[in-house]
Each structure stands twice: as structure tokens, then as C-alpha cells.
Coordinates of C-alpha atoms and ligand atoms in Angstrom, one line a residue:
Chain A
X283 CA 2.5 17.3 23.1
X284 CA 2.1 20.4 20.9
X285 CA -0.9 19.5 18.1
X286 CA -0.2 20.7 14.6
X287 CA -3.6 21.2 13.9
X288 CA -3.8 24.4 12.5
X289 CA 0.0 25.5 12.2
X290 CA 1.1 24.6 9.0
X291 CA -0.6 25.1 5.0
X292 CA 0.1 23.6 2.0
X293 CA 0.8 26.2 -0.4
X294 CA 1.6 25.1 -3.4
X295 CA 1.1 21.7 -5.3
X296 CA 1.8 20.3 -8.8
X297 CA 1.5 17.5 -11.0
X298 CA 3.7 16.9 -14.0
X299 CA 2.3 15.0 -17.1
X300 CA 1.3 11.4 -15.9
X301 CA 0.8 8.2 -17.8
X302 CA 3.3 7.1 -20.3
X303 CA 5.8 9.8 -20.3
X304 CA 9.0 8.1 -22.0
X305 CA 11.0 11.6 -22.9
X306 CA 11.2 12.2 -19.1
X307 CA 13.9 10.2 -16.4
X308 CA 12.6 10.1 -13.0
X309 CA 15.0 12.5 -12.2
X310 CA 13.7 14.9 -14.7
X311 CA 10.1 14.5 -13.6
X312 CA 10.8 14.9 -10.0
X313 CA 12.4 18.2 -11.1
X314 CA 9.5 19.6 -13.2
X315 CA 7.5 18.6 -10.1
X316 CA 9.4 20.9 -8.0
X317 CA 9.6 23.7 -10.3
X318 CA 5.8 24.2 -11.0
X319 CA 4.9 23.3 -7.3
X320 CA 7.3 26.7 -6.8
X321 CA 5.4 28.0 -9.6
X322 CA 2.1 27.7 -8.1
X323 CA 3.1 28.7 -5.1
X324 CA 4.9 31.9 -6.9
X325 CA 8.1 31.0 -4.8
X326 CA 11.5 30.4 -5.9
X327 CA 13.9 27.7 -5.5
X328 CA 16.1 30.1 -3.2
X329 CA 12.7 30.1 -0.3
X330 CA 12.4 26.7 -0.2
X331 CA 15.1 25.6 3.8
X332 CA 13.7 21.9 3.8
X333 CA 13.7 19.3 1.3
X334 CA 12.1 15.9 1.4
X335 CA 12.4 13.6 -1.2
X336 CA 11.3 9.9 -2.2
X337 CA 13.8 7.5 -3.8
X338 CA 13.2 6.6 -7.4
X339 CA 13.0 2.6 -8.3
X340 CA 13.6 3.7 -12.0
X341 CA 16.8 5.6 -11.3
X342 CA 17.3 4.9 -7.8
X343 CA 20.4 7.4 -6.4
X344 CA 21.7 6.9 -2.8
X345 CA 21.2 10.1 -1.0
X346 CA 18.5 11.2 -3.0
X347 CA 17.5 14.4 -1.5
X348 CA 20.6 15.8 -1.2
X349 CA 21.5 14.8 -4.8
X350 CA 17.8 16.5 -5.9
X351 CA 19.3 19.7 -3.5
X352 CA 22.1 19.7 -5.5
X353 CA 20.6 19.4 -9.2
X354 CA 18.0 22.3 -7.8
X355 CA 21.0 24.5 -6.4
X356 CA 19.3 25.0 -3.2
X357 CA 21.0 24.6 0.3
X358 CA 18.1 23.2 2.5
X359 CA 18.9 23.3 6.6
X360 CA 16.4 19.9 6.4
X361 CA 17.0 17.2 3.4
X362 CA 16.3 13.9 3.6
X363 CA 14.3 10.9 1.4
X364 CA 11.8 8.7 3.0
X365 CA 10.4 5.0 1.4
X366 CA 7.4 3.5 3.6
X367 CA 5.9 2.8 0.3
X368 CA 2.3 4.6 -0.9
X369 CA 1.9 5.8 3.0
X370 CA 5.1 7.8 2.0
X371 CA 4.3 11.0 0.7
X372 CA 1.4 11.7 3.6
X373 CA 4.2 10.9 6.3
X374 CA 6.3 13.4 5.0
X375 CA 3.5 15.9 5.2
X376 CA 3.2 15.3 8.9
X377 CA 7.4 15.1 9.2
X378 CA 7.2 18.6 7.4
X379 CA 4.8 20.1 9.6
X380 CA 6.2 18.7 12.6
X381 CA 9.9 20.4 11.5
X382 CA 8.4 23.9 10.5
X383 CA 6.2 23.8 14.2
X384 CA 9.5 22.6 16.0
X385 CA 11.5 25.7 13.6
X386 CA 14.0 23.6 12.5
X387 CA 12.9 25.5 8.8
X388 CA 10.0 27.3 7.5
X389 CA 9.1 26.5 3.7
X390 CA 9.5 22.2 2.7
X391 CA 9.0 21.3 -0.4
X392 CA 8.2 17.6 -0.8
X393 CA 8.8 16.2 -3.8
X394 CA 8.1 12.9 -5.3
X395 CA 8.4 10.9 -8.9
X396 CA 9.3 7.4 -10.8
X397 CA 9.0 6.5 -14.0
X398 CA 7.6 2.5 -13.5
X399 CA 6.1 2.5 -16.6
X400 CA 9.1 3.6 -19.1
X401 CA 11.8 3.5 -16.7
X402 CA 12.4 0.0 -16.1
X403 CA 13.8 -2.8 -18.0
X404 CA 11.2 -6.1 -18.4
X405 CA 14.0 -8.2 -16.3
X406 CA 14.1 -5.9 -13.4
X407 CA 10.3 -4.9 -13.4
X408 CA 9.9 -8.6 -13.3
X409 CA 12.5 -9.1 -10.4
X410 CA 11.2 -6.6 -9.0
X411 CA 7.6 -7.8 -8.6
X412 CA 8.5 -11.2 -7.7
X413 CA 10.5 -10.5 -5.1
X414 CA 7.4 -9.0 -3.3
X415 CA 6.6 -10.1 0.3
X416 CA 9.0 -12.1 2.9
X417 CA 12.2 -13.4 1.3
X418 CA 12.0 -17.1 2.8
X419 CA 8.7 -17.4 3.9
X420 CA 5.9 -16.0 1.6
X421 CA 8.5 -15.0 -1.6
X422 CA 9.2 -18.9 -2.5
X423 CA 5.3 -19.7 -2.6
X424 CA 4.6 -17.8 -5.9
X425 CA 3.0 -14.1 -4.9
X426 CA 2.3 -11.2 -6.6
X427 CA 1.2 -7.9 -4.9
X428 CA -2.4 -8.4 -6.7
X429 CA -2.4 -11.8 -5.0
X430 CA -1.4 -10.3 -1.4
X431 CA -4.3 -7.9 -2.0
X432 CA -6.4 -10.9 -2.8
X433 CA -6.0 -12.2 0.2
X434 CA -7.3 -9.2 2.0
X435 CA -10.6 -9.6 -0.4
X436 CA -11.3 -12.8 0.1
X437 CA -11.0 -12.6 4.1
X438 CA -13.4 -9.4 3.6
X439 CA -15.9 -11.7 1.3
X440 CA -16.0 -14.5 3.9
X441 CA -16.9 -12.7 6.8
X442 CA -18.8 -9.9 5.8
X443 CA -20.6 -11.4 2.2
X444 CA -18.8 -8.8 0.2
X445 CA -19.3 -9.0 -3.5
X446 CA -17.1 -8.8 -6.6
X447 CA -19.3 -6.3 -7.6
X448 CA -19.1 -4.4 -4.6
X449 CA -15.7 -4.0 -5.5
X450 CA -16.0 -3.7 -8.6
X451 CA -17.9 -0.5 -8.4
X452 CA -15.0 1.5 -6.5
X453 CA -13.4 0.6 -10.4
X454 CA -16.2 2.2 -12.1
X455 CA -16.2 5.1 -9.4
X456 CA -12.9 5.9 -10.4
X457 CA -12.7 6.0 -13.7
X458 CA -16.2 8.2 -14.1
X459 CA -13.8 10.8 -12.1
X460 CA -10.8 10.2 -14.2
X461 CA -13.3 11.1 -17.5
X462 CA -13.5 14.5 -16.0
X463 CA -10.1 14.7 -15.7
X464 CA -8.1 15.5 -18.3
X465 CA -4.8 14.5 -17.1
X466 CA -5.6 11.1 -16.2
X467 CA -4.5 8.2 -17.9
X468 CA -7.5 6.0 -18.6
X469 CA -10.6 8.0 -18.8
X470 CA -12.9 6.1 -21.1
X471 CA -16.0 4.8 -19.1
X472 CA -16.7 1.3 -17.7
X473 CA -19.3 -0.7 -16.2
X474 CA -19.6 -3.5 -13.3
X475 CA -19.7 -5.6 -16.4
X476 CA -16.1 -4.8 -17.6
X477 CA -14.9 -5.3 -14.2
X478 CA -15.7 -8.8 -13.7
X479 CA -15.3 -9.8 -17.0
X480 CA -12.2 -8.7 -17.0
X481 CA -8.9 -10.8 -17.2
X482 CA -8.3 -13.0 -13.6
X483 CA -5.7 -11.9 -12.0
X484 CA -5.6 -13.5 -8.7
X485 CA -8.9 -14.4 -7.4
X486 CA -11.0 -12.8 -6.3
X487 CA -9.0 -10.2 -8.1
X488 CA -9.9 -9.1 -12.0
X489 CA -7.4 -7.1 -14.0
X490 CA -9.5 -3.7 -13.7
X491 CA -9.7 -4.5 -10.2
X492 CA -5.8 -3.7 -10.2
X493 CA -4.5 -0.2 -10.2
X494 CA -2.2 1.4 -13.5
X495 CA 1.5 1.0 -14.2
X496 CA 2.6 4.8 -15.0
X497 CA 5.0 7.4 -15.1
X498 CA 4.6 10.8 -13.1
X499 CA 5.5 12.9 -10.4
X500 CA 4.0 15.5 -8.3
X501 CA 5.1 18.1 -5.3
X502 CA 3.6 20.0 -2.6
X503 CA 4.9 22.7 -0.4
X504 CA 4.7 23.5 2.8
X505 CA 4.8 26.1 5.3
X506 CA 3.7 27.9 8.5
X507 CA 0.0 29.2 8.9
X508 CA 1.7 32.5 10.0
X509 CA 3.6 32.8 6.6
X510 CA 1.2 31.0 4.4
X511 CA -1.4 34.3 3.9
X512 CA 1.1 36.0 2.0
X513 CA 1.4 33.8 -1.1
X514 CA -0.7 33.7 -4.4
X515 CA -2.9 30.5 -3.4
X516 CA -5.7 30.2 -0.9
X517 CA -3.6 28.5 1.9
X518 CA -5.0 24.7 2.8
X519 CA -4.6 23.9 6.6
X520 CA -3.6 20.9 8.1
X521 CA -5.8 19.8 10.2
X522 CA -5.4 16.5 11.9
X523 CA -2.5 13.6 10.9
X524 CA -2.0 11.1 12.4
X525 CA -0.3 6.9 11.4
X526 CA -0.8 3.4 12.3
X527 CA 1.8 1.0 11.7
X528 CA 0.6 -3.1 12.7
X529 CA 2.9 -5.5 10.3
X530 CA 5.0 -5.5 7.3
X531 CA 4.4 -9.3 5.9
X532 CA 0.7 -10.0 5.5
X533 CA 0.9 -13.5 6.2
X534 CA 1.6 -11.4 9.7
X535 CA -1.0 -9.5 9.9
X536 CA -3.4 -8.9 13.1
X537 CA -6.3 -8.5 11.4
X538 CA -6.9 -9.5 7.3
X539 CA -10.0 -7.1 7.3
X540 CA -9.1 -4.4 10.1
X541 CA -6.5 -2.6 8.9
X542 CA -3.8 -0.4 10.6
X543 CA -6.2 2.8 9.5
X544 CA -8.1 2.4 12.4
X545 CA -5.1 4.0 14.4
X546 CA -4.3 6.9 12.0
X547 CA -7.8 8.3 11.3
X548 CA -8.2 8.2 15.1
X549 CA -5.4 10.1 15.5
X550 CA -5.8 12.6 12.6
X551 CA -9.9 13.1 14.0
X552 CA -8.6 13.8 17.0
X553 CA -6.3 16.2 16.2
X554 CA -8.6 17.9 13.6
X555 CA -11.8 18.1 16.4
X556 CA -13.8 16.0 13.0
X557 CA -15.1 13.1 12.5
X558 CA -16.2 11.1 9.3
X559 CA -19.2 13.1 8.9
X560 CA -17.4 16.1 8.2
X561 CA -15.7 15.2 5.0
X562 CA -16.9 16.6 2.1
X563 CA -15.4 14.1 0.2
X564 CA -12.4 11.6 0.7
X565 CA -8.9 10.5 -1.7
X566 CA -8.6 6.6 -0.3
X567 CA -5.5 5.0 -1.3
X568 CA -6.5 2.6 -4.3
X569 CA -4.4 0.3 -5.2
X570 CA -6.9 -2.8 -5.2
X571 CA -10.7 -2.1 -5.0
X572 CA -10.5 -4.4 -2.1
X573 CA -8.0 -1.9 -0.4
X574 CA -10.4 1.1 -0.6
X575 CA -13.3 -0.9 0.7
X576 CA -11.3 -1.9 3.9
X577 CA -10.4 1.7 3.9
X578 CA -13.9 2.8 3.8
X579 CA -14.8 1.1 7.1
X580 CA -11.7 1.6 9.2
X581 CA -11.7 5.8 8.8
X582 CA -15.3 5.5 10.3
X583 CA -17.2 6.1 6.7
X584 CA -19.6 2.9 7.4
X585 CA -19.4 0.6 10.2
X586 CA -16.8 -2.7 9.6
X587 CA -18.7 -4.7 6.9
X588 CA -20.6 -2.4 5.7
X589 CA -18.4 -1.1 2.8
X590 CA -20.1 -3.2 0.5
X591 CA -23.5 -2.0 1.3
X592 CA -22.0 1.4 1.1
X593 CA -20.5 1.9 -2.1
X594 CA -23.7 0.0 -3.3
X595 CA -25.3 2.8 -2.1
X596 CA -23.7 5.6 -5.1
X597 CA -21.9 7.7 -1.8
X598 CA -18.4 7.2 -3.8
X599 CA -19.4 8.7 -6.4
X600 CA -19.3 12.1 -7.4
X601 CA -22.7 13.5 -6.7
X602 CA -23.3 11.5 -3.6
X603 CA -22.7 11.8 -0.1
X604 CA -18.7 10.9 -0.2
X605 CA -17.3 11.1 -3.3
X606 CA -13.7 9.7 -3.5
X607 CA -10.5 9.6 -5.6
X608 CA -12.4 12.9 -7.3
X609 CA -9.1 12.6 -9.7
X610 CA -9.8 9.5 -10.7
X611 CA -7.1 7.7 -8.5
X612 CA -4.2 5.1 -8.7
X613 CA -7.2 3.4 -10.4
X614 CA -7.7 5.1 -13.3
X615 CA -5.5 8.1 -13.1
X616 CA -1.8 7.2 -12.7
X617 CA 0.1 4.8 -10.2
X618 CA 3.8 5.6 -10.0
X619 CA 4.7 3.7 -7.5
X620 CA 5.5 5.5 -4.1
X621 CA 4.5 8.9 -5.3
X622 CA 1.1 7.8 -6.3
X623 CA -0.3 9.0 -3.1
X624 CA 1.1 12.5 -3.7
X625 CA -1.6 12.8 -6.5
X626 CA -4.6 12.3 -4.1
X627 CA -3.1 15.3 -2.2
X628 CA -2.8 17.7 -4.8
X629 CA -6.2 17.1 -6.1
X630 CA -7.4 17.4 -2.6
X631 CA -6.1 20.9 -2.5
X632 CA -7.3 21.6 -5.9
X633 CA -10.6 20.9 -5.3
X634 CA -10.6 23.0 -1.6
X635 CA -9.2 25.5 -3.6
X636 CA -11.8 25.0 -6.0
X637 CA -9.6 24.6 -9.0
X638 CA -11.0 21.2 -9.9
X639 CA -12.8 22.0 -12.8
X640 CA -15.1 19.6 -13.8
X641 CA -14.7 17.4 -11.1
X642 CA -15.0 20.0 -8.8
X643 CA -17.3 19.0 -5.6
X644 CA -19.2 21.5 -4.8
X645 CA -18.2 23.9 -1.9
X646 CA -16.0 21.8 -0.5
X647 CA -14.4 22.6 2.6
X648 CA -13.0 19.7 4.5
X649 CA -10.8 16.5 3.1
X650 CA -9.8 13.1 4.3
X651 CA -6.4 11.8 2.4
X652 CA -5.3 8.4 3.1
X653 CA -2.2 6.7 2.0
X654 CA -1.2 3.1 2.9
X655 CA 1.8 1.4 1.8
X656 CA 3.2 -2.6 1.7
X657 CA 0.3 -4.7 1.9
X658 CA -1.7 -2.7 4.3
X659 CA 0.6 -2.6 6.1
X660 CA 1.6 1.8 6.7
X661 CA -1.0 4.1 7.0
X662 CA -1.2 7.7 7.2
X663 CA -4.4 10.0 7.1
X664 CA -4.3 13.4 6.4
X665 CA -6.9 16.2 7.3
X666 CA -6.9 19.3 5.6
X667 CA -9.3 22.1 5.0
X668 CA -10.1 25.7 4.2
X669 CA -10.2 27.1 7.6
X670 CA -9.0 26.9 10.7
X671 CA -11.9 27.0 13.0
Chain B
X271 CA 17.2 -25.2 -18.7
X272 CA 14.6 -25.2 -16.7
X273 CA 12.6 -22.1 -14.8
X274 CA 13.5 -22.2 -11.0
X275 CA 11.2 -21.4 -8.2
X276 CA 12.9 -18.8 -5.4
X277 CA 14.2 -21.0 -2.9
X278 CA 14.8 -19.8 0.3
X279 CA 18.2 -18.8 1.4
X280 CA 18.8 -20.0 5.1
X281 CA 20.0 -17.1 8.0
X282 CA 21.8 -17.1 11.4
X283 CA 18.5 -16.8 12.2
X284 CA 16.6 -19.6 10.1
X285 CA 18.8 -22.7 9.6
X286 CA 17.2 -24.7 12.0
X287 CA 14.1 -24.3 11.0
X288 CA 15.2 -25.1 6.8
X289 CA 17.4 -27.8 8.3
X290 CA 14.0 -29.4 10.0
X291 CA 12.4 -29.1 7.0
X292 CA 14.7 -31.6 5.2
X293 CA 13.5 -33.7 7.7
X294 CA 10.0 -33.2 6.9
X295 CA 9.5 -31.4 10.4
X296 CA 7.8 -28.1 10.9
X297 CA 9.3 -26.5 13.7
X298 CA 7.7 -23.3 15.5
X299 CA 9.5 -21.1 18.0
X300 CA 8.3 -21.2 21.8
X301 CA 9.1 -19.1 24.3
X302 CA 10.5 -20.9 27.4
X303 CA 9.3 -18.1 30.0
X304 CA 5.8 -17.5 28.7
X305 CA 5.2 -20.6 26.3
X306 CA 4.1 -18.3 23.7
X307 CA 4.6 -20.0 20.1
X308 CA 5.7 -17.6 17.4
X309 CA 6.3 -18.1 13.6
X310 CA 8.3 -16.8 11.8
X311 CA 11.9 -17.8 13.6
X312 CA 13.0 -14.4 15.6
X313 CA 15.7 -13.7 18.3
X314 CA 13.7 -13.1 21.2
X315 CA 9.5 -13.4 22.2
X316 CA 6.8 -11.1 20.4
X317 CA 5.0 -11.5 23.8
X318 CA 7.5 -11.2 26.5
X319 CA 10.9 -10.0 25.0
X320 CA 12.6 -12.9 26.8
X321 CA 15.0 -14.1 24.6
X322 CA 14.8 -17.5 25.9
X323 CA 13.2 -18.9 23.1
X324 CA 13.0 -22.7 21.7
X325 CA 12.3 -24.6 19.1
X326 CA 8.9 -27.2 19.1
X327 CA 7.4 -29.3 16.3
X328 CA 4.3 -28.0 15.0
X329 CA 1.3 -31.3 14.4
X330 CA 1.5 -29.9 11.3
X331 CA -2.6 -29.6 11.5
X332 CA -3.7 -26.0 10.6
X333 CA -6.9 -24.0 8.6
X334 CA -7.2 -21.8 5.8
X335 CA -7.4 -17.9 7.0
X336 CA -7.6 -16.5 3.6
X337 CA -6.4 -17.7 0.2
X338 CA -6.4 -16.5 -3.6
X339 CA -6.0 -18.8 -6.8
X340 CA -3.1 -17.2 -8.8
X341 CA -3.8 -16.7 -12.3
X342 CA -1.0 -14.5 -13.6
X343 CA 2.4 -15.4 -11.5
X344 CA 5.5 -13.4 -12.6
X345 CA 7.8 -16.2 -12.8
X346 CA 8.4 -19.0 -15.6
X347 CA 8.5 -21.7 -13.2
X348 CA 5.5 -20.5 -11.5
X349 CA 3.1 -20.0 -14.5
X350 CA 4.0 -23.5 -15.1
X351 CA 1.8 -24.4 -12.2
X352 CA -0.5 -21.8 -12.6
X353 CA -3.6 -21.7 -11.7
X354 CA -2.4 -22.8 -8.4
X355 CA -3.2 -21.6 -4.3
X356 CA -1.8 -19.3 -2.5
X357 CA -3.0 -19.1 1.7
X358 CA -2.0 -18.1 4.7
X359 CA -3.1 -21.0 7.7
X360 CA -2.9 -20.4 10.9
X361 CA -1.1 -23.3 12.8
X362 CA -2.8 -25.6 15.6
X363 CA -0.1 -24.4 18.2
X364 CA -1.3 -20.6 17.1
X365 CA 0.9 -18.4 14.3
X366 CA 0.1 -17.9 11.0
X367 CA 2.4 -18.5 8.1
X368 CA 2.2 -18.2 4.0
X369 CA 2.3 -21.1 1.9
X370 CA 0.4 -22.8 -1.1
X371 CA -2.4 -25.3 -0.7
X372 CA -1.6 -28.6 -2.8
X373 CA -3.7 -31.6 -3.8
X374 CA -7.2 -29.3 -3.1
X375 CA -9.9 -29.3 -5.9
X376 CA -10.2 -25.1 -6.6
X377 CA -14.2 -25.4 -6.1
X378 CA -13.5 -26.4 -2.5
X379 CA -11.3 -24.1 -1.2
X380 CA -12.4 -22.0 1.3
X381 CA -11.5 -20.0 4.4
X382 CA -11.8 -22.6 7.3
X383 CA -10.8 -25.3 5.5
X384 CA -8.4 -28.1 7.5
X385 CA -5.5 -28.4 6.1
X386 CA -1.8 -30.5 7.3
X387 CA 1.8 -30.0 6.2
X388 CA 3.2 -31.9 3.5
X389 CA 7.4 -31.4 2.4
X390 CA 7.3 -30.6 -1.4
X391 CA 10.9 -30.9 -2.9
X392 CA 10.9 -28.1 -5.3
X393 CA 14.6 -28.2 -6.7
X394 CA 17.9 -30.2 -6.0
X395 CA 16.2 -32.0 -3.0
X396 CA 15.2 -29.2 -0.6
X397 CA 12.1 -29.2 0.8
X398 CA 9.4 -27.1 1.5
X399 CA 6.6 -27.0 3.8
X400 CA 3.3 -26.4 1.9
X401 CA -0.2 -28.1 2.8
X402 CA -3.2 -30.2 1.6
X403 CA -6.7 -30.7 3.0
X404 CA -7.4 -33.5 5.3
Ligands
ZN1859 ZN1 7.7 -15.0 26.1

């Protein structure tokens, strides 16, 4: 098997506002997206041959990459929408690469936005949330996706004496970055304190435990290492990739505190010739503190139980020896749904491009990016970096 | 009129197990080649692939794996009951399933815990598998 370490950059990447952006549709956002990701890339619309888009839950549209082709006026040779949920956007990544190394097309721009926060009535955001999990056998018993992820914290508090205020420090983490960050949505400061004293949401779970509820979109492009000299950006290689896929339904899982990232950091190390100790710093899917504490363990940061102990130790934070979610995160930055993950990549580049302002971590060369989608259920880990070597 | 919970609506695939239920039996899935006991209902074996596969009653004995107490449920007719427990238990004969734990004090929940089936009848008579402690 061919590896794509090496063979493909990421060349451009973009953000539109996030938060609450009401005077936007999904649609317009995942547009603007596009058109400043071609921006920053200094590209047009008329370089771009592959197209990969993620469905909107706001305005949903049934082939919604050709119809985003067709808004765009661009006549891609590869066009297609993905959904595996926040593991979406780093999937497509590695489906991008994978066409550009195979030549089916040389320049993808992926593309991702929804508008959860302004975009949906009360009734369907409500339908929508209840309906979470298995239809017949965990739907009827009264989840919510905070409850699915509290099931995942209290396994992790049982067996390895993990603490509320363990995770309620990846919180705080977060939103310190976020107060460097201009575009994020929550950036006032908070303690351990406001955490747990926070509103109950499912136990073990407290309200700032929970990630936001926002509006946004955000693209990357990408293209071969060849080609990817010649554009106005530093280029930022990928490195390693690789996904693990164990269950969809929790109440099905293998393992409530091993998680299906075991498999794709394995693979993306491998690929990339790196291990954990060659991060400079790490963007870890953050839905739930809980989730980013499993997260920790299973991409080989700490040993399995020993998150706690590690983000007790300040190594999240920016500063220490791993900061993470440098943007601030689904956390405290914005969470649109599936294209929250897409932020954690564009920051990533942004800060190996040092571009990250006052956030910016210090000569950093090398990044971890994990998504995970369902209830830890998809996972994809990206490597990228500076150099090839 | 009243909040509803989501009831489940029976499959191909599910009836006899929903149909058991009414009967306040838990039925699990075994496989007749490998004897390997599955949950939830499926066409063929997770283990084997044979598609041989029958139905058994479950002792309806199980433990708590991991639970939450549910504070904020989406639903009318769930914040009625709120604070209330939600848990997957693993079965004596092996799978785990989802369910809520009934009749349980909140301070003594805990992972471990021995728990057996009770049928609940939620709305219009059907009934649904959910557990208390021993
Ligand atoms: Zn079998």
C-alpha cells in the first residue's frame, strides 16, 4: 500500500465568523468558507477539480456537494458529501489525499458549515436531540448526547478515580485559549469553581462541561506536495492519518474508557514515523471534557488512567508541555455541529504557519488533530507538520 | 394531553423480542452453531456469521456498567420523571443493553451494582424492560 505521508499539503484554510451569526444560512456560510479558504490560498474557484462537502442539519439539501458545485460554478472531476459526524471533516482530509495521490484530481477543497444555533426551529432542534442514540433500544429510555457522554465519565471515574475536577480543568484549558482568540465565542475566563458549580446536566456532567451550540463554517484545501510550493502560504504536510471505527450505539461499545482512537493514532504514528512525544501541541475533539480526557490516553499522551493526573499536571495548557484546543475548541470556541472539527484544523495550520497570534505556541512544528464523531464512536487522527523529513 | 415517552416501533427484525416483552420475558439472541448470545436482535451471529440464530430467555439478572442521573431530558414526558437513571447493564448470559434503573435510591447507584429486569408499561399497555436493584 502506497503511504501518503508526505504527498499531499493543505494550502489554504478559512474560518467564517462563528458564534451566533443569524444574517447567514448554512448555505451562505459554507460558501464564504470556500471563498476565503480560495483566498488564502490565492486560488480561484476555476483551480479547485474535487469537491467535498458536509450536509447541513439547518438546510439539509440532498446532493449537497454537487448542489454547493453548482452555486460555486465549478465543475469538479471528484464531488461528493460525507456525514460520520465530528470525525467527518478529518476523513475527508485523508479521502482527499488519498484521490490527489491516486490522480483522480489535484486541488480539493473541503468545505464544511451549519447554522445549529440560528438555523433551527425549537421543535426540530428538540426532535432532533431526542432522537439521539438507538431508535428502539436506548432512544425510549430518556437520553441526551450529554447523558451518552456521561456514561463514558462515570466508567472513567470508577475505574481509574478520575475527578470532576479533572475534567473540569480541560473547561478551563479551553476557554483561557479561547480569551486569546478573538474569534471565539465565549472567551471570558473561568475557574474549576465555575465548572462544578455549574448547572447539572447529566451526572457526572455540569453544563460548562458541555460544548457550545453555534453557527459557523470553515474550509481547507488541499493539494499535492509537488504543486503545493508554488502558492502564497507555507504549505502544511500531511503526515500520518489514519481511523478507527468499533460501534455506533454506546450501549455497544467494546470498551466504555478505550476508545476506537487507539486504532487511528496507531495508524496515523505509523504513517508519520512520530510518536506522542513529538507533538508540539495537540487539537482533541471536545465535545465533553470527559471525551478529551479519554482522548488524552488512547493517542499515547499519558498511559490509560492517567489523564487525570495529566491535565492536573498544567501540560494542556498553553505554556506547558501539550497545549491543546490552542483556539479554544468546541468548548469555548464554536461547535457547529459536524464542521466543528474543521476549526481544530485550521487553527492547527495557523499556528504551524505561525499565524496564531496570541495563542501562537511557540515554534511549533508538528500537530496531532483528532476528530471523533457519534458517541465515541468514529475516530480520525490527523498528523501534519512543517516539513517533510 | 399528556407528554408521551418514545415508544419503540417493532421491525422484521424486532417483533419477537417487543412481543416477549408483553409477556414480561426478556429474550436474547443465541447462536445455534457457536452458542454465542447477542443483544440487540440481528439477522445472523456477531461471532460466527452463521445465521442460524435463536431466541433464549435472559434470568433477567444483570450489573450496572456505567450509569448517569439525567438532570435536563429533552422531552415533556421525560422531565416529568426527571432526575431519573439512565445505565447500560450487562446481562448474566453476556450482552449489554441500555435501559433506566427504577426503584434505586440515587446515593447508591454505582457501577457493579446487581440489578433484575422488571416490565414497566409506559403508555397504552406496552411494556418495557427496565431494571431495579436486587
Ligand atoms: Zn455463532
Amino acid at each position: 500500500m502506497e503511504s501518503l505521508r508526505g504527498k499531499v499539503a493543505i494550502i489554504g484554510v478559512a474560518d467564517t465568523e462563528v458564534g451566533i451569526v443569524p444574517h447567514m444560512s448554512a448555505t451562505q456560510l459554507t460558501i464564504d468558507a470556500a471563498l476565503k479558504a480560495l483566498d488564502d490560498a490565492g486560488l480561484t474557484k476555476n483551480d479547485i477539480d474535487g469537491l467535498i462537502t458536509c450536509n447541513s442539519f439547518a438546510e439539509p439539501i440532498l446532493y449537497h456537494a454537487e448542489a454547493m458545485a453548482e452555486y460555486l460554478q465549478i465543475k469538479p472531476k471528484l464531488c461528493y458529501s460525507v456525514l460520520t459526524g465530528g470525525g467527518t471533516t478529518f476523513s475527508l482530509v485523508e479521502h482527499a489525499a488519498a484521490a490527489i495521490v491516486a490522480g483522480l484530481c489535484h486541488t480539493v477543497l473541503i468545505v464544511t458549515a451549519d447554522s445549529l444555533r440560528s438555523g433551527l426551529t425549537k421543535e426540530k432542534a428538540m426532535t432532533s436531540q431526542a432522537s439521539t442514540g438507538h431508535p428502539q433500544f436506548e432512544s425510549i429510555y430518556g437520553p441526551t448526547v450529554p447523558a451518552l457522554y456521561a456514561l463514558i465519565a462515570r466508567a472513567h471515574m470508577e475505574k481509574y478515580g478520575t475527578t470532576s475536577e479533572q475534567f473540569a480543568k480541560i473547561a478551563v484549558a479551553c476557554r483561557k485559549h479561547a480569551s486569546l482568540n478573538p474569534a471565539a465565542q465565549m472567551r471570558e475566563l473561568i475557574s474549576v469553581e465555575d465548572v462544578i458549580n455549574s448547572r447539572m446536566i447529566a451526572d457526572p456532567l455540569h453544563l460548562l462541561d458541555c460544548s457550545l451550540i453555534s453557527d459557523g463554517g470553515a474550509a481547507v484545501i488541499v493539494t499535492s506536495a509537488e504543486r503545493a510550493k508554488a502558492f502564497k502560504q507555507d504549505p502544511i504536510y500531511l503526515l500520518g492519518v489514519g481511523e478507527g471505527h468499533h460501534h455506533e450505539h454506546i450501549s455497544q461499545a467494546l470498551d466504555f474508557t478505550t476508545s476506537g482512537a487507539t486504532d487511528s493514532s496507531k495508524l496515523a504514528y505509523e504513517m508519520a514515523g512520530l510518536g506522542p512525544k513529538d507533538m508540539d501541541f495537540a487539537q482533541i475533539y471536545d465535545c465533553f471534557t470527559p471525551t478529551v480526557l479519554v482522548e488524552l490516553e488512547d493517542l499515547g499522551f499519558c498511559e490509560k488512567g492517567e489523564g487525570g493526573a495529566f491535565v492536573d499536571s498544567g501540560a494542556i495548557e498553553l505554556g506547558g508541555a501539550l497545549p491543546i484546543n490552542t483556539h479554544g475548541g468546541l468548548l469555548s470556541h464554536c461547535h457547529p455541529g459536524h464542521p466543528g472539527s474543521m476549526f481544530a484544523l485550521t487553527e492547527a495550520v495557523k499556528q504551524l504557519r505561525d499565524q496564531a497570534g496570541e495563542r501562537q505556541v511557540k515554534n511549533a512544528q508538528t500537530a496531532l488533530v483528532h476528530g471523533q464523531g457519534g458517541i465515541m464512536s468514529s475516530h480520525t487522527t490527523l498528523i501534519i507538520g512543517r516539513e517533510v523529513s | 394531553m399528556e407528554a408521551l415517552k418514545i415508544l419503540p416501533t417493532p421491525t422484521i427484525e424486532t417483533q419477537i423480542f417487543w412481543d416477549a416483552c408483553q409477556q414480561e420475558k426478556l429474550l436474547v439472541q443465541q447462536c445455534k452453531e457457536c452458542e454465542h448470545v447477542q443483544f440487540y436482535p440481528r439477522l445472523m451471529c456477531t461471532n460466527c456469521s452463521s445465521r442460524e440464530v435463536g431466541w433464549i430467555e435472559s434470568s433477567g439478572f444483570a450489573k450496572v456498567v456505567t450509569y448517569t442521573i439525567v438532570h435536563r431530558p429533552i422531552l415533556p414526558a421525560y422531565q416529568k420523571e426527571a432526575p431519573y437513571i439512565l445505565a447500560v447493564v450487562q446481562l448474566e448470559e453476556g450482552p449489554t443493553m441500555m435501559t433506566n434503573i427504577v426503584n434505586c435510591n440515587h446515593d447508591s447507584i454505582k457501577c457493579g451494582l446487581q440489578v433484575k429486569v422488571l416490565f414497566q408499561d409506559w403508555e397504552k399497555g406496552f411494556l418495557v424492560p427496565v431494571f431495579e436493584p436486587i
